[in-house]
CSV table of C-alpha atoms in Angstrom, one decimal:
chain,number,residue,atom,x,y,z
A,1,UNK,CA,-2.7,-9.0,21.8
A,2,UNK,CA,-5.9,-8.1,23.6
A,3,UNK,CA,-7.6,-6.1,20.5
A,4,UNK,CA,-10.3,-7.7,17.9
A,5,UNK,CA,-11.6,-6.1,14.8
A,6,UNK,CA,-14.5,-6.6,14.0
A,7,UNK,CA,-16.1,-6.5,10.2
A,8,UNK,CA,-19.7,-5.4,9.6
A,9,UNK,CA,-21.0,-6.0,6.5
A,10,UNK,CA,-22.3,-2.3,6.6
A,11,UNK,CA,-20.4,-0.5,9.0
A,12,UNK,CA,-16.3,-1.7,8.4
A,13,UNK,CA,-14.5,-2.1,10.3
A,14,UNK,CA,-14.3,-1.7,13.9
A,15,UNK,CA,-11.5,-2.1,16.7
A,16,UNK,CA,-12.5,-3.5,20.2
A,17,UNK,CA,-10.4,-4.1,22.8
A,18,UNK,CA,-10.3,-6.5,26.0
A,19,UNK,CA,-10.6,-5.3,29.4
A,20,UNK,CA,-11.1,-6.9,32.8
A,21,UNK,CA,-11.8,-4.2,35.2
A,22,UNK,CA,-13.5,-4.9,38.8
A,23,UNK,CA,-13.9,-8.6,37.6
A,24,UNK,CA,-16.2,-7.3,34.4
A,25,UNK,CA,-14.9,-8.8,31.3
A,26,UNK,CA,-15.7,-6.4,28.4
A,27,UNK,CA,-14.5,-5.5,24.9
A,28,UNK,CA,-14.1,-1.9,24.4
A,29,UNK,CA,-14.1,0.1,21.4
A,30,UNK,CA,-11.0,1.6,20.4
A,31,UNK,CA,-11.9,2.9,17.0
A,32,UNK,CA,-13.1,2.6,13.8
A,33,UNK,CA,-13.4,3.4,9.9
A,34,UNK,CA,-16.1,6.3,9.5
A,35,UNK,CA,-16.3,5.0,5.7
A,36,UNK,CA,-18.8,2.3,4.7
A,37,UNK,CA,-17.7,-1.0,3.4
A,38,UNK,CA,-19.3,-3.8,3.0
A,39,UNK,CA,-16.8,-6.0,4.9
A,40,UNK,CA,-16.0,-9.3,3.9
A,41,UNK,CA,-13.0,-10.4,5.4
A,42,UNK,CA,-10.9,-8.6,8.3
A,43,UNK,CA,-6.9,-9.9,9.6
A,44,UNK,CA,-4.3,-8.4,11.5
A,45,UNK,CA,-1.4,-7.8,10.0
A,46,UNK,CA,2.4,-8.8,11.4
A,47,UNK,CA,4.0,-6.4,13.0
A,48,UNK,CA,7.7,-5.8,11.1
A,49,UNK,CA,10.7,-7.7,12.3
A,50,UNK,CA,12.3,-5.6,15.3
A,51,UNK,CA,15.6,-5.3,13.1
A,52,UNK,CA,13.8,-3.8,10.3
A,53,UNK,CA,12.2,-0.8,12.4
A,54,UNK,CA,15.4,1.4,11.4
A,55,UNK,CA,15.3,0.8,7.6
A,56,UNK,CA,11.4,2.2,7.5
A,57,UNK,CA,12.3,5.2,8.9
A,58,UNK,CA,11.8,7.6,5.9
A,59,UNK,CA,15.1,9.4,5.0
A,60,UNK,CA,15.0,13.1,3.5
A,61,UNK,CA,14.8,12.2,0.5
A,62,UNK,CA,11.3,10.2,0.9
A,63,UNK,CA,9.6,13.3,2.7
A,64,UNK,CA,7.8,15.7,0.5
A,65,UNK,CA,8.4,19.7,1.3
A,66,UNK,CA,6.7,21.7,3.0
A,67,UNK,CA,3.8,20.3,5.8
A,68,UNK,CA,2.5,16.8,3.8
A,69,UNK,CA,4.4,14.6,5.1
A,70,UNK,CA,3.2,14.9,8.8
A,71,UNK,CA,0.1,12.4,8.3
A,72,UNK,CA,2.2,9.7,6.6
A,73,UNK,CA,5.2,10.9,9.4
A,74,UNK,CA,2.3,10.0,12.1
A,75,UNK,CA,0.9,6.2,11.3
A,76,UNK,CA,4.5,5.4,10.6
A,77,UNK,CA,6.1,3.3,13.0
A,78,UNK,CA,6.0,0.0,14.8
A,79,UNK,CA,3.9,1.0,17.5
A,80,UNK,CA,1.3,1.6,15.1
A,81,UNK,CA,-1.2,-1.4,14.6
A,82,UNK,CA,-2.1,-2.5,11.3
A,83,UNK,CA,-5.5,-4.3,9.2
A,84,UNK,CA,-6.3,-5.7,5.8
A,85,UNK,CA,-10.0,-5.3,5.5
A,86,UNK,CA,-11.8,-6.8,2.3
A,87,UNK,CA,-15.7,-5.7,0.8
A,88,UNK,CA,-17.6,-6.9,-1.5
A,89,UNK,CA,-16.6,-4.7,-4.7
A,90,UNK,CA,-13.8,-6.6,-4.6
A,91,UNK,CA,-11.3,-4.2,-2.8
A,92,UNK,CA,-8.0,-4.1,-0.4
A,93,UNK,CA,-8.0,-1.4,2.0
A,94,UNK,CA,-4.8,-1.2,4.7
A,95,UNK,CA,-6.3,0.4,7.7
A,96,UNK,CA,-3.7,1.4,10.8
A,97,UNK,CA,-4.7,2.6,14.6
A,98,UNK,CA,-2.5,5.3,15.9
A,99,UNK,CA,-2.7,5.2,20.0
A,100,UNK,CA,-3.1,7.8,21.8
A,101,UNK,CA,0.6,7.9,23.1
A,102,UNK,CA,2.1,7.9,19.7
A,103,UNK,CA,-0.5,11.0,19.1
A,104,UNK,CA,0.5,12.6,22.0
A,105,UNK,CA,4.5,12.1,21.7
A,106,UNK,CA,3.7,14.1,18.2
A,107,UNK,CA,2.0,17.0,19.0
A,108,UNK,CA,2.5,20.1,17.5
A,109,UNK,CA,3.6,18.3,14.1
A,110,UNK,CA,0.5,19.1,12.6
A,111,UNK,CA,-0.7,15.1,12.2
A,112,UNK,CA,-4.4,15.3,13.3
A,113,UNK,CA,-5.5,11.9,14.2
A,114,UNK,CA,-7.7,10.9,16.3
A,115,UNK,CA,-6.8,7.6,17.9
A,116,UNK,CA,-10.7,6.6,17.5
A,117,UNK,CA,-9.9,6.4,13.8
A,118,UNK,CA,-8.9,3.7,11.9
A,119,UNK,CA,-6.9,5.8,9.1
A,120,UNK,CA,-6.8,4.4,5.6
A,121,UNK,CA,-3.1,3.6,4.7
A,122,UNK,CA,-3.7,1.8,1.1
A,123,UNK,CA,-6.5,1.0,-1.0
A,124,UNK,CA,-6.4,-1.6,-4.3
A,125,UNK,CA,-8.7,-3.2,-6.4
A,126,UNK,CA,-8.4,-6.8,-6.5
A,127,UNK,CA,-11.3,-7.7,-8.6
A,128,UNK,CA,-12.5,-10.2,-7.2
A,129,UNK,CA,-14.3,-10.9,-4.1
A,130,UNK,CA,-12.3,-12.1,-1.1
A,131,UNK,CA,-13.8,-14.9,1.2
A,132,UNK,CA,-10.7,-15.3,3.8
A,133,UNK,CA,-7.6,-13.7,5.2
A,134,UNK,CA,-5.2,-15.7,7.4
A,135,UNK,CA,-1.9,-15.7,8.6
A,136,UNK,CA,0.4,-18.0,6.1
A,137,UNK,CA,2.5,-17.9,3.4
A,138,UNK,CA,2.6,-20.5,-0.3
A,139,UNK,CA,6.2,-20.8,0.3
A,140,UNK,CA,7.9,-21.5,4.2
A,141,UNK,CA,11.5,-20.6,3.7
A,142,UNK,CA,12.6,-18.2,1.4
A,143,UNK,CA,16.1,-18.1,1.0
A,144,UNK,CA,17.8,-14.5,-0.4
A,145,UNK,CA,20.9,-13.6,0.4
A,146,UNK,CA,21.2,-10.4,-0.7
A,147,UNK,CA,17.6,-8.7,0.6
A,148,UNK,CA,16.9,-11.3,4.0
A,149,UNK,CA,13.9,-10.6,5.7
A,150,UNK,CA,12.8,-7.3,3.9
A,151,UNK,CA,10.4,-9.1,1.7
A,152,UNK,CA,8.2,-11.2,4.0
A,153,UNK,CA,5.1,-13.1,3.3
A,154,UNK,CA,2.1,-12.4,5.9
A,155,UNK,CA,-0.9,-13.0,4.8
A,156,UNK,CA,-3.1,-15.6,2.5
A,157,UNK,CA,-6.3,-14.8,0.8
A,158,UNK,CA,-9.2,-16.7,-0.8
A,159,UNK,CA,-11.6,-15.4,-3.6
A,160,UNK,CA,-15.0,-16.2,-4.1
A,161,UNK,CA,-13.8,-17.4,-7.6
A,162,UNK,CA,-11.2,-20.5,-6.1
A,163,UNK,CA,-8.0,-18.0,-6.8
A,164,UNK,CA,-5.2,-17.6,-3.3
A,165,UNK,CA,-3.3,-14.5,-3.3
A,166,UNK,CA,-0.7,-13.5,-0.6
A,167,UNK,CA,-0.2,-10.1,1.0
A,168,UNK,CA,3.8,-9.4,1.2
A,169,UNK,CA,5.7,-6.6,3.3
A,170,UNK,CA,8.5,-4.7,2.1
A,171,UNK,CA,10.3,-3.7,5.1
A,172,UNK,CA,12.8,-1.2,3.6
A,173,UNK,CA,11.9,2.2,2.8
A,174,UNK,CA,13.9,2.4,-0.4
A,175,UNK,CA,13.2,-1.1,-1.6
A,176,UNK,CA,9.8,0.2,-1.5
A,177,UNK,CA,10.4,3.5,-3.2
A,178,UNK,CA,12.1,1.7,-6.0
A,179,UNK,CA,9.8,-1.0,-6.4
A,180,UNK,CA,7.1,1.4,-6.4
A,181,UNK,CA,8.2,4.2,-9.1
A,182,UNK,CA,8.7,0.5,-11.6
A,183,UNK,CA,5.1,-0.1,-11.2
A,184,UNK,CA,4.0,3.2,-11.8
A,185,UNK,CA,6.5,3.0,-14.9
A,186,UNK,CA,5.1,-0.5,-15.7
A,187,UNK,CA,1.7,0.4,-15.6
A,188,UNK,CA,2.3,3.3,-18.2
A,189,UNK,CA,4.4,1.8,-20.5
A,190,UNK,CA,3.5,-1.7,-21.3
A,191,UNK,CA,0.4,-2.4,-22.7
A,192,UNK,CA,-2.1,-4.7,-20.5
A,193,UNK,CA,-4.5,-7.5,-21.4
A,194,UNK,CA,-7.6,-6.0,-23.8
A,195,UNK,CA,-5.6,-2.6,-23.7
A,196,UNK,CA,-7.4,-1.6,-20.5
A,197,UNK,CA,-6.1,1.9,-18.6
A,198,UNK,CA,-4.4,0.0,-15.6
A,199,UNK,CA,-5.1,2.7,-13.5
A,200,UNK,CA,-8.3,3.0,-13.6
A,201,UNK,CA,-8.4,-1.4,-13.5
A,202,UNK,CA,-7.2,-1.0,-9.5
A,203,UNK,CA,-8.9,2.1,-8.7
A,204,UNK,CA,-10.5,1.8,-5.3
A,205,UNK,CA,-14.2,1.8,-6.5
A,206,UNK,CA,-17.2,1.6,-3.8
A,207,UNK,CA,-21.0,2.7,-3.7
A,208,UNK,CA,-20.1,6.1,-3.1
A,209,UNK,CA,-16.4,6.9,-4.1
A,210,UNK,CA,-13.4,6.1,-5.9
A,211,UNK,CA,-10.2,6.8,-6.3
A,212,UNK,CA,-6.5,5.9,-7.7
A,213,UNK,CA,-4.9,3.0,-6.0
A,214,UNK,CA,-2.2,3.7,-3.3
A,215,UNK,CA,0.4,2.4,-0.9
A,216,UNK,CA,0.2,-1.5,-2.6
A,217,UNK,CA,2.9,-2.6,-5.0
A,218,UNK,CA,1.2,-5.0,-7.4
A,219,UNK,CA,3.0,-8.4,-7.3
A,220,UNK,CA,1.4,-9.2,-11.0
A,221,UNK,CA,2.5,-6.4,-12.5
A,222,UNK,CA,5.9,-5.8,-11.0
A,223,UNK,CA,7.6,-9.5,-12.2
A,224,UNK,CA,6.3,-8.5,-15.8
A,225,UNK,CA,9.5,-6.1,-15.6
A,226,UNK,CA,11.7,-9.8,-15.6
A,227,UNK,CA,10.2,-11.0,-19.2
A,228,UNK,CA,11.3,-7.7,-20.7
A,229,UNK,CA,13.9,-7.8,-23.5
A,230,UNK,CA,17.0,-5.3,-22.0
A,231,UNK,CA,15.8,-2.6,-24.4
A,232,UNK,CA,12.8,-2.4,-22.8
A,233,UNK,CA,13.5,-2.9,-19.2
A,234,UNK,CA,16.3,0.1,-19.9
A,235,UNK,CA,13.0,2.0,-21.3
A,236,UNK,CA,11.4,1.4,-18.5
A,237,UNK,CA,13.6,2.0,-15.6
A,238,UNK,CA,14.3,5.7,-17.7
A,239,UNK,CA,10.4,6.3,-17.2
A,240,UNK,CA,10.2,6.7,-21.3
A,241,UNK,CA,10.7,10.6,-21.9
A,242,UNK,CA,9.4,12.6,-23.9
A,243,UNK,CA,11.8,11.6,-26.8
A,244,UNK,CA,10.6,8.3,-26.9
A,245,UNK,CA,6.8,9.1,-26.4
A,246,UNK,CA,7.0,12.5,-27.7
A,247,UNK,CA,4.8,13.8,-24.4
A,248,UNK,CA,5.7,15.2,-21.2
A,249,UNK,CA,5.2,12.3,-18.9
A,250,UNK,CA,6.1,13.3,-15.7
A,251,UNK,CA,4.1,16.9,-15.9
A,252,UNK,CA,0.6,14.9,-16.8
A,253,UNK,CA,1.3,12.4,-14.3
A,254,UNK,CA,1.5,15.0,-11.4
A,255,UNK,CA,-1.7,16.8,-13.0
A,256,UNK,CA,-3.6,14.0,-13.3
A,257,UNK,CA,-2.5,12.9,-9.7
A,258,UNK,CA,-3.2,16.0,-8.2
A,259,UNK,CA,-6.8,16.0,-9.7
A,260,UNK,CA,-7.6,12.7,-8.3
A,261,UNK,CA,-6.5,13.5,-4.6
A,262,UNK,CA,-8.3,16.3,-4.4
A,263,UNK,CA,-11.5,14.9,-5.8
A,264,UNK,CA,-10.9,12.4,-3.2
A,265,UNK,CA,-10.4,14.3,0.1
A,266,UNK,CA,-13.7,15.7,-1.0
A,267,UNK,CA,-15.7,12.3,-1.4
A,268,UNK,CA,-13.5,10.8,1.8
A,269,UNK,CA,-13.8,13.5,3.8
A,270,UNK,CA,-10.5,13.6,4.8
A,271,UNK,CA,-7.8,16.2,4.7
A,272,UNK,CA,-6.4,17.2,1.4
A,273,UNK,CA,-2.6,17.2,3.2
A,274,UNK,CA,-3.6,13.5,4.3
A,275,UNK,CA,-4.3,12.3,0.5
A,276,UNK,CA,-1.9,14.1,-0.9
A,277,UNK,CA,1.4,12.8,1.3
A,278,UNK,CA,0.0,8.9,0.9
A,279,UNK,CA,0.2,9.8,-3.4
A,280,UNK,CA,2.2,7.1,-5.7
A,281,UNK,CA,5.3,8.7,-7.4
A,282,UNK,CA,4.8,9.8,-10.6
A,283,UNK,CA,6.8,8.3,-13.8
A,284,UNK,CA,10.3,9.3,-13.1
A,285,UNK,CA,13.9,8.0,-14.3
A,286,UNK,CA,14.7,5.4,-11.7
A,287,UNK,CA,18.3,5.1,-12.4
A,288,UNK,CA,19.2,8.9,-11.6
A,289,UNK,CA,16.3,9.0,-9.0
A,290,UNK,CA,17.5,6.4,-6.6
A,291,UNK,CA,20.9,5.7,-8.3
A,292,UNK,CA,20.2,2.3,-8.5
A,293,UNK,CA,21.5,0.0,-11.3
A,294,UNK,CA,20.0,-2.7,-13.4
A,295,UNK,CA,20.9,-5.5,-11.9
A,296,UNK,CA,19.9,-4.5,-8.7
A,297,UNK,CA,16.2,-4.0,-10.7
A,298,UNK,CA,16.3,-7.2,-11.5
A,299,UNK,CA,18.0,-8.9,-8.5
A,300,UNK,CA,14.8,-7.2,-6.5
A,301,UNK,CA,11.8,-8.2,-8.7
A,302,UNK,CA,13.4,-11.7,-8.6
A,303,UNK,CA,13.1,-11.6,-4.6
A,304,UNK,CA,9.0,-11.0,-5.2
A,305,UNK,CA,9.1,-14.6,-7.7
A,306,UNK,CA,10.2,-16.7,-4.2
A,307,UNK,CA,6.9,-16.1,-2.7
A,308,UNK,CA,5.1,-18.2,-4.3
């Protein structure tokens, strides 16, 4: 297209685009992240395929009640252009431009943006410090018959410590609501290497903030659910209960949640309804929540293994 963004190792990220007006070539600025990074690599991510537009349309049952879900309702859609950004504390931030005439086709919803911002969509620790982003994927044809084309490669990655990583789309509302209640699930069941909280492992952590990871299903994580005995995948896919773990899971987890956001919107600076509607789902029985089964579990993890 005719837009660059531009990292500054200060500054972020910053969105420029091309103009020839009057024979004057220039590069205009479109907008930007008000947060401070310390950028060290920048791509553009793929738009989705055209014939997966209607399955990332959020159904009723994705949209929270009451006014939340108007900011995540707003940088929704294909016409909405999308970056990976990386800094130097080893983090993944998903940044996405709203233009002006999505903005304006939505007024009076009560989604404030700005189309000078670049609004966070996602943020992850990695861990380690990444070098490069490109377009590319470990693996060129993925065969899978029963999810085709809703898990896409679309990015590569290089860390300053030798190790490649690949940033994956999920371009299914559901698939992605599944996938991401088992990793919430995953993360507080099964214990991780040296016992560490895994929560607070992929935090977003900067100079001057942190906060809980969100919008990023965790590749790693996710295909630990395949070396499960059946017991235990059954365990998971429940979300534990309190008859198993003798404590009220689901009622922390929204406390604990809750807490986090809002210590966020402080430190961001953005609006608590903002935080709040991009929030991970809290442990939950995934069976009865999205009347899924556990083969199809299993059949979708297994799609995530052919990446790579």
């Amino acid at each position: 297209g005719d837009c660059v963004l531009v990292g500054d190792i200060v500054a972020s990220a910053a969105l420029f685009q091309y103009r020839c007006e009057g024979g004057r070539h220039r590069l205009v600025p479109l907008a930007r992240d008000p947060a401070a990074l310390w950028t060290t690599a920048v791509a553009a991510v793929p738009p989705p395929l055209p014939h997966n537009h209607q399955r990332l349309i959020a159904s009723p049952a994705d949209r929270p009640v009451g006014p939340l879900p108007t900011y995540a309702d707003a940088i929704r859609g294909p016409e909405c252009a999308r970056y990976v950004v990386a800094d130097a504390h080893g983090n993944l931030v998903r940044m996405v431009h709203v233009p002006a005439s999505h903005t304006a086709s939505r007024a009076g919803s009560g989604a404030n943006i700005p189309d000078h911002r670049l609004a966070a969509e996602s943020r992850w620790h990695l861990g380690d410090q990444i070098n490069a982003i490109h377009p590319g994927a470990l693996v060129i044809d993925i065969p899978d018959a029963e999810f085709p084309g809703l898990v896409r490669p679309l990015l590569l990655f290089a860390t300053l410590h030798g190790a490649l990583g690949i940033v994956a789309s999920v371009e299914d509302q559901r698939l992605s609501r599944v996938l991401a209640r088992l990793q919430t699930n995953l993360a507080h069941l099964l214990p991780t290497a040296g016992l560490w909280c895994y929560d607070r492992w992929r935090a977003f952590s900067g100079d001057r903030r942190e906060c809980d990871a969100f919008g990023v299903l965790d590749g790693d994580l996710l295909v630990r659910f395949l070396e499960l005995q059946r017991e235990m995948q059954v365990l998971v896919l429940e979300g534990g209960g309190p008859a198993v773990l003798g404590v009220d899971l689901v009622r922390l987890e929204g406390e604990r949640r809750e807490q986090a956001w809002l210590s966020y919107a402080t430190v961001e600076g953005e609006g608590e309804a903002e935080c709040r509607a991009l929030a991970q789902l809290s442990v939950s029985n995934i069976l009865l929540a999205e009347d899924v089964s556990l083969e199809f579990v299993v059949s979708l993890v297994e799609s995530l293994t052919r990446l790579h």
